[in-house]
Amino acid sequence: MSYLVRVTIHDESFPQPTGPRHGGFCEAGAASLEWGGQTGWKVRPKGVAARFVVRLVACAMQANEEEMLSPRRGTAEAARARQVVMYLLHTSLSISYADIADMFERDRTTVSHACRTIEDLRDDPMHDDQIASLEEMVDLARSMSAAELGRDTRRAHGTLAGS
């Protein structure tokens, strides 16, 4: 499966993705990847970087964001996309299992299971390529945000859950 996602840095709230059904183009924007930023977007997870990852994965995997963020398991597609988000938040943004669990209103062991599941899926080259592409996009957006802000976005994320 191939897909194209455009990463855009915006000063306002996230745009709606157009998705692959609209010319194969998705947009995943962020006010910044600075921890605790405010965009007025009212759904969990609350950190701007976390919301960016949710939007990016929903776009790339054609998953419904509302279903991904629901306290219910949802469809298999939404559950898998949620696991990918949890994995990326932990591996690419160094957010702890406990903080990710709080964002998704789940148990820390659920996040641990999600990360192990995605790590196991990476043994398949197709899945590994997809996850690697998503990791690259998160890293690119993070470095663009750091350069734009003139700050180091790797600092502690103490305000993540409180934004």
JSON list of C-alpha atoms in Angstrom, two decimals:
[
{"chain": "A", "resi": 1, "resn": "MET", "atom": "CA", "xyz": [0.00, 0.00, 0.00]},
{"chain": "A", "resi": 2, "resn": "SER", "atom": "CA", "xyz": [1.42, 3.38, -0.91]},
{"chain": "A", "resi": 3, "resn": "TYR", "atom": "CA", "xyz": [0.27, 6.74, 0.32]},
{"chain": "A", "resi": 4, "resn": "LEU", "atom": "CA", "xyz": [1.32, 10.35, 0.28]},
{"chain": "A", "resi": 5, "resn": "VAL", "atom": "CA", "xyz": [1.09, 12.61, 3.29]},
{"chain": "A", "resi": 6, "resn": "ARG", "atom": "CA", "xyz": [1.99, 16.28, 3.20]},
{"chain": "A", "resi": 7, "resn": "VAL", "atom": "CA", "xyz": [3.27, 17.66, 6.48]},
{"chain": "A", "resi": 8, "resn": "THR", "atom": "CA", "xyz": [2.37, 21.32, 6.92]},
{"chain": "A", "resi": 9, "resn": "ILE", "atom": "CA", "xyz": [3.10, 23.68, 9.78]},
{"chain": "A", "resi": 10, "resn": "HIS", "atom": "CA", "xyz": [0.12, 25.93, 10.54]},
{"chain": "A", "resi": 11, "resn": "ASP", "atom": "CA", "xyz": [-0.63, 28.67, 13.05]},
{"chain": "A", "resi": 12, "resn": "GLU", "atom": "CA", "xyz": [-4.24, 27.60, 13.44]},
{"chain": "A", "resi": 13, "resn": "SER", "atom": "CA", "xyz": [-5.96, 24.31, 14.25]},
{"chain": "A", "resi": 14, "resn": "PHE", "atom": "CA", "xyz": [-5.47, 21.16, 12.23]},
{"chain": "A", "resi": 15, "resn": "PRO", "atom": "CA", "xyz": [-7.02, 21.02, 8.74]},
{"chain": "A", "resi": 16, "resn": "GLN", "atom": "CA", "xyz": [-9.21, 18.07, 7.84]},
{"chain": "A", "resi": 17, "resn": "PRO", "atom": "CA", "xyz": [-7.32, 15.47, 5.81]},
{"chain": "A", "resi": 18, "resn": "THR", "atom": "CA", "xyz": [-8.50, 15.01, 2.26]},
{"chain": "A", "resi": 19, "resn": "GLY", "atom": "CA", "xyz": [-7.53, 11.34, 2.28]},
{"chain": "A", "resi": 20, "resn": "PRO", "atom": "CA", "xyz": [-6.63, 8.94, -0.49]},
{"chain": "A", "resi": 21, "resn": "ARG", "atom": "CA", "xyz": [-10.15, 9.08, -1.88]},
{"chain": "A", "resi": 22, "resn": "HIS", "atom": "CA", "xyz": [-9.49, 12.71, -2.82]},
{"chain": "A", "resi": 23, "resn": "GLY", "atom": "CA", "xyz": [-6.57, 12.38, -5.19]},
{"chain": "A", "resi": 24, "resn": "GLY", "atom": "CA", "xyz": [-4.38, 10.32, -2.86]},
{"chain": "A", "resi": 25, "resn": "PHE", "atom": "CA", "xyz": [-3.32, 13.32, -0.84]},
{"chain": "A", "resi": 26, "resn": "CYS", "atom": "CA", "xyz": [-3.53, 13.80, 2.92]},
{"chain": "A", "resi": 27, "resn": "GLU", "atom": "CA", "xyz": [-2.54, 16.83, 4.94]},
{"chain": "A", "resi": 28, "resn": "ALA", "atom": "CA", "xyz": [-1.43, 16.47, 8.54]},
{"chain": "A", "resi": 29, "resn": "GLY", "atom": "CA", "xyz": [-0.72, 19.92, 9.94]},
{"chain": "A", "resi": 30, "resn": "ALA", "atom": "CA", "xyz": [0.33, 21.11, 13.36]},
{"chain": "A", "resi": 31, "resn": "ALA", "atom": "CA", "xyz": [0.54, 24.46, 15.10]},
{"chain": "A", "resi": 32, "resn": "SER", "atom": "CA", "xyz": [3.91, 23.27, 16.31]},
{"chain": "A", "resi": 33, "resn": "LEU", "atom": "CA", "xyz": [5.37, 20.11, 17.73]},
{"chain": "A", "resi": 34, "resn": "GLU", "atom": "CA", "xyz": [6.11, 21.99, 20.92]},
{"chain": "A", "resi": 35, "resn": "TRP", "atom": "CA", "xyz": [4.77, 20.20, 23.99]},
{"chain": "A", "resi": 36, "resn": "GLY", "atom": "CA", "xyz": [1.61, 21.63, 25.45]},
{"chain": "A", "resi": 37, "resn": "GLY", "atom": "CA", "xyz": [0.77, 23.98, 22.57]},
{"chain": "A", "resi": 38, "resn": "GLN", "atom": "CA", "xyz": [-2.82, 25.16, 22.18]},
{"chain": "A", "resi": 39, "resn": "THR", "atom": "CA", "xyz": [-4.84, 24.71, 18.99]},
{"chain": "A", "resi": 40, "resn": "GLY", "atom": "CA", "xyz": [-8.37, 24.57, 20.33]},
{"chain": "A", "resi": 41, "resn": "TRP", "atom": "CA", "xyz": [-8.84, 21.00, 19.10]},
{"chain": "A", "resi": 42, "resn": "LYS", "atom": "CA", "xyz": [-11.00, 19.37, 21.78]},
{"chain": "A", "resi": 43, "resn": "VAL", "atom": "CA", "xyz": [-10.38, 15.63, 21.40]},
{"chain": "A", "resi": 44, "resn": "ARG", "atom": "CA", "xyz": [-7.81, 13.51, 23.18]},
{"chain": "A", "resi": 45, "resn": "PRO", "atom": "CA", "xyz": [-4.83, 13.17, 23.21]},
{"chain": "A", "resi": 46, "resn": "LYS", "atom": "CA", "xyz": [-4.11, 16.71, 24.35]},
{"chain": "A", "resi": 47, "resn": "GLY", "atom": "CA", "xyz": [-0.49, 17.48, 23.41]},
{"chain": "A", "resi": 48, "resn": "VAL", "atom": "CA", "xyz": [0.04, 19.13, 20.02]},
{"chain": "A", "resi": 49, "resn": "ALA", "atom": "CA", "xyz": [2.69, 16.59, 19.07]},
{"chain": "A", "resi": 50, "resn": "ALA", "atom": "CA", "xyz": [0.37, 13.75, 20.06]},
{"chain": "A", "resi": 51, "resn": "ARG", "atom": "CA", "xyz": [-2.52, 15.23, 18.06]},
{"chain": "A", "resi": 52, "resn": "PHE", "atom": "CA", "xyz": [-0.21, 15.57, 15.07]},
{"chain": "A", "resi": 53, "resn": "VAL", "atom": "CA", "xyz": [0.71, 11.87, 15.29]},
{"chain": "A", "resi": 54, "resn": "VAL", "atom": "CA", "xyz": [-2.96, 10.87, 15.60]},
{"chain": "A", "resi": 55, "resn": "ARG", "atom": "CA", "xyz": [-3.85, 12.93, 12.51]},
{"chain": "A", "resi": 56, "resn": "LEU", "atom": "CA", "xyz": [-0.86, 11.62, 10.57]},
{"chain": "A", "resi": 57, "resn": "VAL", "atom": "CA", "xyz": [-1.63, 7.96, 11.31]},
{"chain": "A", "resi": 58, "resn": "ALA", "atom": "CA", "xyz": [-5.36, 8.39, 10.66]},
{"chain": "A", "resi": 59, "resn": "CYS", "atom": "CA", "xyz": [-4.52, 9.94, 7.32]},
{"chain": "A", "resi": 60, "resn": "ALA", "atom": "CA", "xyz": [-1.93, 7.35, 6.31]},
{"chain": "A", "resi": 61, "resn": "MET", "atom": "CA", "xyz": [-3.95, 4.34, 7.45]},
{"chain": "A", "resi": 62, "resn": "GLN", "atom": "CA", "xyz": [-7.34, 5.69, 6.36]},
{"chain": "A", "resi": 63, "resn": "ALA", "atom": "CA", "xyz": [-8.66, 5.29, 9.90]},
{"chain": "A", "resi": 64, "resn": "ASN", "atom": "CA", "xyz": [-11.39, 7.28, 11.62]},
{"chain": "A", "resi": 65, "resn": "GLU", "atom": "CA", "xyz": [-9.85, 9.56, 14.26]},
{"chain": "A", "resi": 66, "resn": "GLU", "atom": "CA", "xyz": [-12.95, 9.59, 16.45]},
{"chain": "A", "resi": 67, "resn": "GLU", "atom": "CA", "xyz": [-12.94, 5.80, 16.52]},
{"chain": "A", "resi": 68, "resn": "MET", "atom": "CA", "xyz": [-9.18, 5.71, 17.19]},
{"chain": "A", "resi": 69, "resn": "LEU", "atom": "CA", "xyz": [-9.67, 7.98, 20.21]},
{"chain": "A", "resi": 70, "resn": "SER", "atom": "CA", "xyz": [-12.80, 6.27, 21.49]},
{"chain": "A", "resi": 71, "resn": "PRO", "atom": "CA", "xyz": [-12.64, 4.43, 24.82]},
{"chain": "A", "resi": 72, "resn": "ARG", "atom": "CA", "xyz": [-14.09, 1.42, 22.98]},
{"chain": "A", "resi": 73, "resn": "ARG", "atom": "CA", "xyz": [-11.93, -0.93, 20.91]},
{"chain": "A", "resi": 74, "resn": "GLY", "atom": "CA", "xyz": [-13.69, -0.05, 17.66]},
{"chain": "A", "resi": 75, "resn": "THR", "atom": "CA", "xyz": [-12.97, -1.70, 14.33]},
{"chain": "A", "resi": 76, "resn": "ALA", "atom": "CA", "xyz": [-9.82, -3.70, 13.74]},
{"chain": "A", "resi": 77, "resn": "GLU", "atom": "CA", "xyz": [-8.54, -0.87, 11.53]},
{"chain": "A", "resi": 78, "resn": "ALA", "atom": "CA", "xyz": [-9.05, 1.76, 14.25]},
{"chain": "A", "resi": 79, "resn": "ALA", "atom": "CA", "xyz": [-7.48, -0.48, 16.90]},
{"chain": "A", "resi": 80, "resn": "ARG", "atom": "CA", "xyz": [-4.41, -1.11, 14.71]},
{"chain": "A", "resi": 81, "resn": "ALA", "atom": "CA", "xyz": [-4.08, 2.61, 13.92]},
{"chain": "A", "resi": 82, "resn": "ARG", "atom": "CA", "xyz": [-4.33, 3.39, 17.66]},
{"chain": "A", "resi": 83, "resn": "GLN", "atom": "CA", "xyz": [-1.54, 0.89, 18.33]},
{"chain": "A", "resi": 84, "resn": "VAL", "atom": "CA", "xyz": [0.63, 2.57, 15.69]},
{"chain": "A", "resi": 85, "resn": "VAL", "atom": "CA", "xyz": [-0.01, 5.97, 17.31]},
{"chain": "A", "resi": 86, "resn": "MET", "atom": "CA", "xyz": [0.96, 4.60, 20.72]},
{"chain": "A", "resi": 87, "resn": "TYR", "atom": "CA", "xyz": [4.11, 3.06, 19.25]},
{"chain": "A", "resi": 88, "resn": "LEU", "atom": "CA", "xyz": [5.13, 6.31, 17.51]},
{"chain": "A", "resi": 89, "resn": "LEU", "atom": "CA", "xyz": [4.44, 8.41, 20.60]},
{"chain": "A", "resi": 90, "resn": "HIS", "atom": "CA", "xyz": [6.69, 6.13, 22.63]},
{"chain": "A", "resi": 91, "resn": "THR", "atom": "CA", "xyz": [9.49, 5.49, 20.14]},
{"chain": "A", "resi": 92, "resn": "SER", "atom": "CA", "xyz": [9.64, 8.74, 18.16]},
{"chain": "A", "resi": 93, "resn": "LEU", "atom": "CA", "xyz": [8.64, 11.23, 20.85]},
{"chain": "A", "resi": 94, "resn": "SER", "atom": "CA", "xyz": [9.92, 9.37, 23.94]},
{"chain": "A", "resi": 95, "resn": "ILE", "atom": "CA", "xyz": [6.63, 9.65, 25.80]},
{"chain": "A", "resi": 96, "resn": "SER", "atom": "CA", "xyz": [6.29, 7.17, 28.66]},
{"chain": "A", "resi": 97, "resn": "TYR", "atom": "CA", "xyz": [3.77, 4.33, 28.62]},
{"chain": "A", "resi": 98, "resn": "ALA", "atom": "CA", "xyz": [2.01, 5.93, 31.61]},
{"chain": "A", "resi": 99, "resn": "ASP", "atom": "CA", "xyz": [1.59, 9.30, 29.86]},
{"chain": "A", "resi": 100, "resn": "ILE", "atom": "CA", "xyz": [0.34, 7.63, 26.67]},
{"chain": "A", "resi": 101, "resn": "ALA", "atom": "CA", "xyz": [-2.09, 5.53, 28.73]},
{"chain": "A", "resi": 102, "resn": "ASP", "atom": "CA", "xyz": [-3.43, 8.72, 30.34]},
{"chain": "A", "resi": 103, "resn": "MET", "atom": "CA", "xyz": [-3.91, 10.35, 26.94]},
{"chain": "A", "resi": 104, "resn": "PHE", "atom": "CA", "xyz": [-5.92, 7.41, 25.63]},
{"chain": "A", "resi": 105, "resn": "GLU", "atom": "CA", "xyz": [-7.64, 6.65, 28.95]},
{"chain": "A", "resi": 106, "resn": "ARG", "atom": "CA", "xyz": [-6.18, 3.17, 28.95]},
{"chain": "A", "resi": 107, "resn": "ASP", "atom": "CA", "xyz": [-3.89, 1.12, 31.15]},
{"chain": "A", "resi": 108, "resn": "ARG", "atom": "CA", "xyz": [-0.10, 1.32, 30.85]},
{"chain": "A", "resi": 109, "resn": "THR", "atom": "CA", "xyz": [0.01, -2.39, 30.02]},
{"chain": "A", "resi": 110, "resn": "THR", "atom": "CA", "xyz": [-2.27, -1.74, 27.03]},
{"chain": "A", "resi": 111, "resn": "VAL", "atom": "CA", "xyz": [0.30, 0.71, 25.67]},
{"chain": "A", "resi": 112, "resn": "SER", "atom": "CA", "xyz": [3.09, -1.79, 26.33]},
{"chain": "A", "resi": 113, "resn": "HIS", "atom": "CA", "xyz": [1.13, -4.45, 24.44]},
{"chain": "A", "resi": 114, "resn": "ALA", "atom": "CA", "xyz": [0.51, -2.04, 21.54]},
{"chain": "A", "resi": 115, "resn": "CYS", "atom": "CA", "xyz": [4.22, -1.26, 21.26]},
{"chain": "A", "resi": 116, "resn": "ARG", "atom": "CA", "xyz": [5.18, -4.95, 21.33]},
{"chain": "A", "resi": 117, "resn": "THR", "atom": "CA", "xyz": [2.52, -5.75, 18.72]},
{"chain": "A", "resi": 118, "resn": "ILE", "atom": "CA", "xyz": [3.77, -3.07, 16.31]},
{"chain": "A", "resi": 119, "resn": "GLU", "atom": "CA", "xyz": [7.39, -4.08, 16.92]},
{"chain": "A", "resi": 120, "resn": "ASP", "atom": "CA", "xyz": [6.44, -7.67, 16.01]},
{"chain": "A", "resi": 121, "resn": "LEU", "atom": "CA", "xyz": [4.64, -6.45, 12.87]},
{"chain": "A", "resi": 122, "resn": "ARG", "atom": "CA", "xyz": [7.84, -4.74, 11.76]},
{"chain": "A", "resi": 123, "resn": "ASP", "atom": "CA", "xyz": [9.28, -8.17, 10.99]},
{"chain": "A", "resi": 124, "resn": "ASP", "atom": "CA", "xyz": [7.14, -7.97, 7.84]},
{"chain": "A", "resi": 125, "resn": "PRO", "atom": "CA", "xyz": [8.92, -5.67, 5.32]},
{"chain": "A", "resi": 126, "resn": "MET", "atom": "CA", "xyz": [5.66, -4.05, 4.16]},
{"chain": "A", "resi": 127, "resn": "HIS", "atom": "CA", "xyz": [4.67, -3.06, 7.70]},
{"chain": "A", "resi": 128, "resn": "ASP", "atom": "CA", "xyz": [8.23, -2.04, 8.50]},
{"chain": "A", "resi": 129, "resn": "ASP", "atom": "CA", "xyz": [8.29, 0.30, 5.49]},
{"chain": "A", "resi": 130, "resn": "GLN", "atom": "CA", "xyz": [4.99, 1.88, 6.49]},
{"chain": "A", "resi": 131, "resn": "ILE", "atom": "CA", "xyz": [6.05, 2.45, 10.12]},
{"chain": "A", "resi": 132, "resn": "ALA", "atom": "CA", "xyz": [9.48, 3.72, 9.02]},
{"chain": "A", "resi": 133, "resn": "SER", "atom": "CA", "xyz": [7.79, 6.24, 6.71]},
{"chain": "A", "resi": 134, "resn": "LEU", "atom": "CA", "xyz": [5.57, 7.46, 9.54]},
{"chain": "A", "resi": 135, "resn": "GLU", "atom": "CA", "xyz": [8.60, 7.73, 11.84]},
{"chain": "A", "resi": 136, "resn": "GLU", "atom": "CA", "xyz": [10.41, 9.79, 9.22]},
{"chain": "A", "resi": 137, "resn": "MET", "atom": "CA", "xyz": [7.43, 12.14, 8.87]},
{"chain": "A", "resi": 138, "resn": "VAL", "atom": "CA", "xyz": [7.21, 12.64, 12.63]},
{"chain": "A", "resi": 139, "resn": "ASP", "atom": "CA", "xyz": [10.97, 13.30, 12.81]},
{"chain": "A", "resi": 140, "resn": "LEU", "atom": "CA", "xyz": [10.80, 15.69, 9.86]},
{"chain": "A", "resi": 141, "resn": "ALA", "atom": "CA", "xyz": [7.90, 17.66, 11.32]},
{"chain": "A", "resi": 142, "resn": "ARG", "atom": "CA", "xyz": [9.63, 17.75, 14.68]},
{"chain": "A", "resi": 143, "resn": "SER", "atom": "CA", "xyz": [12.88, 19.08, 13.19]},
{"chain": "A", "resi": 144, "resn": "MET", "atom": "CA", "xyz": [10.97, 21.63, 11.08]},
{"chain": "A", "resi": 145, "resn": "SER", "atom": "CA", "xyz": [9.15, 22.81, 14.17]},
{"chain": "A", "resi": 146, "resn": "ALA", "atom": "CA", "xyz": [12.38, 23.04, 16.17]},
{"chain": "A", "resi": 147, "resn": "ALA", "atom": "CA", "xyz": [14.05, 25.06, 13.43]},
{"chain": "A", "resi": 148, "resn": "GLU", "atom": "CA", "xyz": [11.02, 27.33, 13.05]},
{"chain": "A", "resi": 149, "resn": "LEU", "atom": "CA", "xyz": [10.75, 27.92, 16.78]},
{"chain": "A", "resi": 150, "resn": "GLY", "atom": "CA", "xyz": [14.49, 28.10, 17.38]},
{"chain": "A", "resi": 151, "resn": "ARG", "atom": "CA", "xyz": [14.02, 25.70, 20.29]},
{"chain": "A", "resi": 152, "resn": "ASP", "atom": "CA", "xyz": [14.90, 22.15, 21.16]},
{"chain": "A", "resi": 153, "resn": "THR", "atom": "CA", "xyz": [11.67, 20.08, 21.12]},
{"chain": "A", "resi": 154, "resn": "ARG", "atom": "CA", "xyz": [13.35, 17.22, 22.95]},
{"chain": "A", "resi": 155, "resn": "ARG", "atom": "CA", "xyz": [12.86, 18.91, 26.33]},
{"chain": "A", "resi": 156, "resn": "ALA", "atom": "CA", "xyz": [10.74, 17.41, 29.08]},
{"chain": "A", "resi": 157, "resn": "HIS", "atom": "CA", "xyz": [7.05, 17.06, 28.33]},
{"chain": "A", "resi": 158, "resn": "GLY", "atom": "CA", "xyz": [5.63, 17.98, 31.72]},
{"chain": "A", "resi": 159, "resn": "THR", "atom": "CA", "xyz": [2.67, 19.89, 30.26]},
{"chain": "A", "resi": 160, "resn": "LEU", "atom": "CA", "xyz": [1.63, 17.18, 27.79]},
{"chain": "A", "resi": 161, "resn": "ALA", "atom": "CA", "xyz": [-1.44, 15.99, 29.69]},
{"chain": "A", "resi": 162, "resn": "GLY", "atom": "CA", "xyz": [-2.33, 19.44, 30.95]},
{"chain": "A", "resi": 163, "resn": "SER", "atom": "CA", "xyz": [-2.52, 21.39, 27.70]}
]
